[in-house]
Every structure is written in structure tokens, then in C-alpha cells.
PDB file of C-alpha atoms in Angstrom:
ATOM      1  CA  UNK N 492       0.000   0.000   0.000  1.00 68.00           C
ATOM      2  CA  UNK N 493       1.393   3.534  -0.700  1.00 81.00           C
ATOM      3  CA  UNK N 494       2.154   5.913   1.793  1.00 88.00           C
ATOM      4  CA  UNK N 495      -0.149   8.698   1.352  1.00 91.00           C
ATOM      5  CA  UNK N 496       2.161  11.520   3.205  1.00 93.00           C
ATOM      6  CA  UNK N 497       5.394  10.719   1.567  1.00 94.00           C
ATOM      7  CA  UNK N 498       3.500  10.046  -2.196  1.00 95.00           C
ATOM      8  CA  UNK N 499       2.168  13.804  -1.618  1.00 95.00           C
ATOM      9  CA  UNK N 500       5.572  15.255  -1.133  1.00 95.00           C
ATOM     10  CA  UNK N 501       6.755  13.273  -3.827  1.00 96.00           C
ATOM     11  CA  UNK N 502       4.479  14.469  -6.104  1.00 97.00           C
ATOM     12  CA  UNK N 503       4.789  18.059  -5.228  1.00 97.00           C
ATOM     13  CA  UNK N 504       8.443  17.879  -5.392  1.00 97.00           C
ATOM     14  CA  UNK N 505       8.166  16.571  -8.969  1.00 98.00           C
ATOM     15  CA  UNK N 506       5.741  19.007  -9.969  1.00 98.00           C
ATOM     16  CA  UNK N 507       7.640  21.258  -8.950  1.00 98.00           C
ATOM     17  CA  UNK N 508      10.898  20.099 -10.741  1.00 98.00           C
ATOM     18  CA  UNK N 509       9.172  19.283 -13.684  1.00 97.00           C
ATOM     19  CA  UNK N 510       7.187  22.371 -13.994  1.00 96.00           C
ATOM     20  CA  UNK N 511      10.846  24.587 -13.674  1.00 97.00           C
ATOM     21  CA  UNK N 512      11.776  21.713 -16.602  1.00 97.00           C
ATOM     22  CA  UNK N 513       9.343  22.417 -18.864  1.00 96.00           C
ATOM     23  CA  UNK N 514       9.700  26.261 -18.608  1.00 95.00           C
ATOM     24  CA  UNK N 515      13.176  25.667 -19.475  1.00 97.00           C
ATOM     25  CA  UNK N 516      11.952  23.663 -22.512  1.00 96.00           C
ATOM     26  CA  UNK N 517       9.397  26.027 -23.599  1.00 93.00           C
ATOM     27  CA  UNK N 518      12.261  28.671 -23.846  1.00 94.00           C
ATOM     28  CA  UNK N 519      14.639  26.650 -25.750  1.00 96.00           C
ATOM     29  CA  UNK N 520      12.029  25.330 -28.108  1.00 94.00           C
ATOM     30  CA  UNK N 521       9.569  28.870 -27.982  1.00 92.00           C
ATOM     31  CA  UNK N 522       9.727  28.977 -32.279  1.00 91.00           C
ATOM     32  CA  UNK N 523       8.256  25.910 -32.370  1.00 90.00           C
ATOM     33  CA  UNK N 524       5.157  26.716 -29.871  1.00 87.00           C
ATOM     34  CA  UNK N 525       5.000  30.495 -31.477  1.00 86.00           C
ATOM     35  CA  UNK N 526       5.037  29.239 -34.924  1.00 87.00           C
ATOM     36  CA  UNK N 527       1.329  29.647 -36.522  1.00 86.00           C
ATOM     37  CA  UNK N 528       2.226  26.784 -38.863  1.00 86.00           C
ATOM     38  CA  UNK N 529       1.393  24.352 -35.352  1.00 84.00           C
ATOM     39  CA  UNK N 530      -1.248  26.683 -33.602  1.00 82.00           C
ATOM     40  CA  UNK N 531      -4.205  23.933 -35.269  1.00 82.00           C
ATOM     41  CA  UNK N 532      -2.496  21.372 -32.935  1.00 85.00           C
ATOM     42  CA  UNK N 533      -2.455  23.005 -29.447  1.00 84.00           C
ATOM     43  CA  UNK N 534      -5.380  22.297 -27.422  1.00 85.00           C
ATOM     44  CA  UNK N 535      -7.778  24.928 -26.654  1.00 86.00           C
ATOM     45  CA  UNK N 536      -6.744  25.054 -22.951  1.00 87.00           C
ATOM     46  CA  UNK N 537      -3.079  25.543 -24.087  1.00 85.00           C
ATOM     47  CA  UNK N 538      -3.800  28.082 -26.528  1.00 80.00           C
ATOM     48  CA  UNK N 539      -7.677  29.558 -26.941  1.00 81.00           C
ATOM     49  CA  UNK N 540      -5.913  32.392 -29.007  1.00 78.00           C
ATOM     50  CA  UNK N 541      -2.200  33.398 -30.057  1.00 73.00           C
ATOM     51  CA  UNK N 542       0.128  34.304 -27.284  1.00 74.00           C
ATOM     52  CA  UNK N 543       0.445  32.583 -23.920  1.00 79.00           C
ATOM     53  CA  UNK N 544      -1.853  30.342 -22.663  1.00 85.00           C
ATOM     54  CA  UNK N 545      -4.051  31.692 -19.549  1.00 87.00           C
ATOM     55  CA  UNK N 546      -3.918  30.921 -16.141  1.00 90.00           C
ATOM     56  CA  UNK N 547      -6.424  27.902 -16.496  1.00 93.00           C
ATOM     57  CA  UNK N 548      -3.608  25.865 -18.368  1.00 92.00           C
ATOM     58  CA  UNK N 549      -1.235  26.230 -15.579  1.00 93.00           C
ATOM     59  CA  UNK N 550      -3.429  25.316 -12.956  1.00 95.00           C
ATOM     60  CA  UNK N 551      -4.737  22.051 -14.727  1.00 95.00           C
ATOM     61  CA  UNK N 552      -1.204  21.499 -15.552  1.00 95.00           C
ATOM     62  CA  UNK N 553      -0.087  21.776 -11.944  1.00 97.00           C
ATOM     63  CA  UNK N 554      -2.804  19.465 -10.942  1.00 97.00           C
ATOM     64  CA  UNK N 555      -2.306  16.726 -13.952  1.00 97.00           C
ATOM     65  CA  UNK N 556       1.164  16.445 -12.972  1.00 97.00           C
ATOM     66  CA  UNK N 557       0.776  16.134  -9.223  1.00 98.00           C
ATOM     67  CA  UNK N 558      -1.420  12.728 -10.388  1.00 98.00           C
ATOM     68  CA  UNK N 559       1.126  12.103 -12.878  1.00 97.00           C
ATOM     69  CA  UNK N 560       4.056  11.835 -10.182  1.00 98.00           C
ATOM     70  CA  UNK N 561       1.270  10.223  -7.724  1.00 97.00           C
ATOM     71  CA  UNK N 562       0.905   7.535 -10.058  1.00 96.00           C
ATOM     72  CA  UNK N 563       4.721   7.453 -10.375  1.00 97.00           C
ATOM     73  CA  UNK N 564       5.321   7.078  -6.642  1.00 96.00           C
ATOM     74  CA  UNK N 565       2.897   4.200  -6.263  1.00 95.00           C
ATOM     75  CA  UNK N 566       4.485   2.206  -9.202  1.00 95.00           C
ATOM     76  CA  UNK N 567       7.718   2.353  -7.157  1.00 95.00           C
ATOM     77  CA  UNK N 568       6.547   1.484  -4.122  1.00 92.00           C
ATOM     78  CA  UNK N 569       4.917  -1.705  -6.133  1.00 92.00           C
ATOM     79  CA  UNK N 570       7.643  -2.930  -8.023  1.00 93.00           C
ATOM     80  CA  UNK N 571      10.503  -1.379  -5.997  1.00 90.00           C
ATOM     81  CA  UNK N 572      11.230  -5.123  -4.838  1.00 90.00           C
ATOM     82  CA  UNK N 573      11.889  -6.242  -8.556  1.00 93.00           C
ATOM     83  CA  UNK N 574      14.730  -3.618  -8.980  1.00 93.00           C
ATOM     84  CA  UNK N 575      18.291  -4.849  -8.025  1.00 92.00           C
ATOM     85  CA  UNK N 576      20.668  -2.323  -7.550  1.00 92.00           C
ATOM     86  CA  UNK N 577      24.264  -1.907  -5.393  1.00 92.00           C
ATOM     87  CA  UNK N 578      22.599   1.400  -3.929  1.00 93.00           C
ATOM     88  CA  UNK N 579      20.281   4.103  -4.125  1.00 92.00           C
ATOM     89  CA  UNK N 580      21.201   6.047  -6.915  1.00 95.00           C
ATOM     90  CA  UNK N 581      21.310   2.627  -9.282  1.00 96.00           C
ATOM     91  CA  UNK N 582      18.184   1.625  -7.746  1.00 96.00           C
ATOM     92  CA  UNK N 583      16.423   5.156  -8.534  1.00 96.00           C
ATOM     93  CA  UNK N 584      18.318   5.354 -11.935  1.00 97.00           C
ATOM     94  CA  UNK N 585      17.195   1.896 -12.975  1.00 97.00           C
ATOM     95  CA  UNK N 586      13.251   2.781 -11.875  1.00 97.00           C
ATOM     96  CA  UNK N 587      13.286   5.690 -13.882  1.00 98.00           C
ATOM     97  CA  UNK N 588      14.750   4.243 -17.013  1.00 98.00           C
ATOM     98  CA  UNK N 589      12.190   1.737 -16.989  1.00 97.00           C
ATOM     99  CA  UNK N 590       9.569   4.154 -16.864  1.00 98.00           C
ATOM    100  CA  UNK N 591      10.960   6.230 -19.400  1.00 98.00           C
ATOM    101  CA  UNK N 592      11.419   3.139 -21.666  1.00 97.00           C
ATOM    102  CA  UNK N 593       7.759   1.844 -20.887  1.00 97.00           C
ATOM    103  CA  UNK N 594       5.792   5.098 -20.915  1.00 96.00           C
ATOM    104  CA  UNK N 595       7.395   7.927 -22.147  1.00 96.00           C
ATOM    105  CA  UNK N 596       9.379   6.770 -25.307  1.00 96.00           C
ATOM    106  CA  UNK N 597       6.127   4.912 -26.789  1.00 96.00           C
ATOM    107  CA  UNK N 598       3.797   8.040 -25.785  1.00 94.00           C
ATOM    108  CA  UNK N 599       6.410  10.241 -27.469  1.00 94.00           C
ATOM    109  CA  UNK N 600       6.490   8.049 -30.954  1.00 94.00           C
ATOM    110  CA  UNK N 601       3.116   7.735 -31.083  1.00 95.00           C
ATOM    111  CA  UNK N 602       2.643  11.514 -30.792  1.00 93.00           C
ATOM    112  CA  UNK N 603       4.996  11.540 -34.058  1.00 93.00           C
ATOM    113  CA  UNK N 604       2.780   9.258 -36.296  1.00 93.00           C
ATOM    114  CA  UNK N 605      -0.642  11.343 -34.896  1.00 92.00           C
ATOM    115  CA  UNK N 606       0.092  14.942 -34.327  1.00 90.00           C
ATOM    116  CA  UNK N 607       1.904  17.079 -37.100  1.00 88.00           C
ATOM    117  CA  UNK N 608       4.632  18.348 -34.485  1.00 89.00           C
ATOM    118  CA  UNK N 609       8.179  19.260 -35.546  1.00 91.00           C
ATOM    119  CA  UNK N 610      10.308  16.204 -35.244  1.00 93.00           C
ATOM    120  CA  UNK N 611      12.703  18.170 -33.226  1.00 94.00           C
ATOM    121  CA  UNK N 612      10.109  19.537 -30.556  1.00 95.00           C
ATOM    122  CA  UNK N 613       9.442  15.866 -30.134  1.00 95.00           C
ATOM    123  CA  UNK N 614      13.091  14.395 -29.656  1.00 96.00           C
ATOM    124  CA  UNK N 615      13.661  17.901 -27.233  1.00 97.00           C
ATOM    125  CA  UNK N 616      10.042  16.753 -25.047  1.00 96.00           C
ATOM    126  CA  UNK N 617      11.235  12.801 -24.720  1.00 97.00           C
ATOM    127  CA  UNK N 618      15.037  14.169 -23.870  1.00 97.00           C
ATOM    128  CA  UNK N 619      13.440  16.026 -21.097  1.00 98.00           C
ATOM    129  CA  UNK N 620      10.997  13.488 -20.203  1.00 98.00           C
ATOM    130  CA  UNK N 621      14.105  11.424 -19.889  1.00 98.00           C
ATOM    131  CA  UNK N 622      15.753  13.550 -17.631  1.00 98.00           C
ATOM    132  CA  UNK N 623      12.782  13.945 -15.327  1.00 98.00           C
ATOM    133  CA  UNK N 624      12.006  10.006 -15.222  1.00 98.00           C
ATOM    134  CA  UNK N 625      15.894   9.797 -13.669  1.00 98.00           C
ATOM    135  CA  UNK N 626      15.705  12.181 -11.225  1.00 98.00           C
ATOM    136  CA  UNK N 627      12.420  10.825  -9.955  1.00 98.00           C
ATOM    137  CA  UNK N 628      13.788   7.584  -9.798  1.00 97.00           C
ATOM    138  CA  UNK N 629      16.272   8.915  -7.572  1.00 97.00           C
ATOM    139  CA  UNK N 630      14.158  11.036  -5.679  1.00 97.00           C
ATOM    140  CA  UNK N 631      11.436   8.296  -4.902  1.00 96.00           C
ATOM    141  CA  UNK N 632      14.182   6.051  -3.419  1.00 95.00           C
ATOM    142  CA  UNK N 633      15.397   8.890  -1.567  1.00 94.00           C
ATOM    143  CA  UNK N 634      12.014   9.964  -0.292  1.00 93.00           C
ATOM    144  CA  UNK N 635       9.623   6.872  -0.301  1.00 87.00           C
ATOM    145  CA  UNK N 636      12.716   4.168   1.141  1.00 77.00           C
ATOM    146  CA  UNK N 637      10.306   1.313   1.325  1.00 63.00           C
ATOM    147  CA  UNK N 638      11.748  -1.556   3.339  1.00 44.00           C
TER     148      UNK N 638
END
């Protein structure tokens, strides 16, 4: 059974991280999201009209990704048994990566065969999905420590 108390700080710590990750993202990839070529393929939350999206995006956001790492937390506390590692940092790297290889990658090539997106928007959203999937790893050992 998950531990409510430490899957909440998990997830807010995430969200948190992620959120300053995907800021980062937007910046370094902005042309892409500001190009009107790509403006038929943002949702209507993301982008009702040009410019930045409105504070209704950010809040759902916030709240999809605190489920999102929930979700996260209680898959590692499930199969954090399975994972044989010499320490914490393997352990957390190893969770991660699976995630990342099970979730994210597929979600990430299906989005190229469905969605017109820019190839390169998509290899810069699954190199930071990457990157957050390792650090959570490590962070869930760090935080959850299931015996």
C-alpha cells in the first residue's frame, strides 16, 4: 500500500521540478510553440488564441502532474522489490529508465505518427521526459525508502 504523506511530497516535489523543466523547454524550443504553422495542434486550454496560454492551463497542468508523479510514486513502491541495484542512486536510476522506456518513449512516438509536431520539438520533449524520469527515480528512493 502507498504511503499517502510521503507520495504527496513526492508528487509536489516533482511538480515542482518538472514544472521549472518544462519552462526551461518552452524557452529553448519557444519557435516551435510560437510558430502559426502548429497553432491547429495546441489544445484549446493551451492556446484559446495566439500568445500565452491563460492561467487555467497552468493550474490544470499543476494538478495533472501532481497525479502524474502520484501515479509514479505508487508504481515504485509496487515494483521497488523487482529492482536490483548496489545502492540508491542505481536503484532510482534503474526505476526511472524503466519508466521512461515503458511510458514515455512509446507516448512520445506515437505523438509523431498522430500529431503534425516538428520532429525536433518531439526528440527535445522525450530528452526532457528522460531527464525527469531519472531524477524521480532517484528522488522516490530517496524519499519513499520502502523496506
Amino acid at each position: 500500500m502507498c504511503n499517502l504523506k510521503k507520495v504527496g511530497i513526492f508528487a509536489i516535489l516533482m511538480m515542482i521540478i518538472g514544472q521549472i523543466a518544462w519552462f526551461l523547454e518552452t524557452m529553448v524550443d519557444m519557435a516551435h510553440y510560437a510558430n502559426p504553422a502548429y497553432f491547429g495542434v495546441w489544445s484549446k486550454l493551451m492556446m484559446p488564441a495566439a500568445g500565452a496560454p491563460p492561467t487555467e492551463f497552468f493550474i490544470v497542468s499543476v494538478v495533472i502532474s501532481i497525479i502524474g508523479w502520484a501515479i509514479f510514486a505508487c508504481a515504485y513502491f509496487v515494483f521497488n522489490g523487482a529492482i536490483k541495484a548496489k545502492n540508491e542512486m542505481q536503484k532510482g536510476l534503474m526505476f526511472g529508465g524503466w519508466v521512461f522506456l515503458l511510458a514515455t518513449l512509446p507516448g512520445s512516438l506515437s505523438m509523431y505518427m498522430l500529431f503534425n509536431l516538428p520532429a525536433m520539438l518531439l526528440v527535445s520533449w522525450m530528452i526532457v521526459g528522460l531527464i525527469l524520469n531519472l531524477v524521480a527515480g532517484v528522488v522516490a528512493v530517496r524519499i519513499i525508502k520502502v523496506l
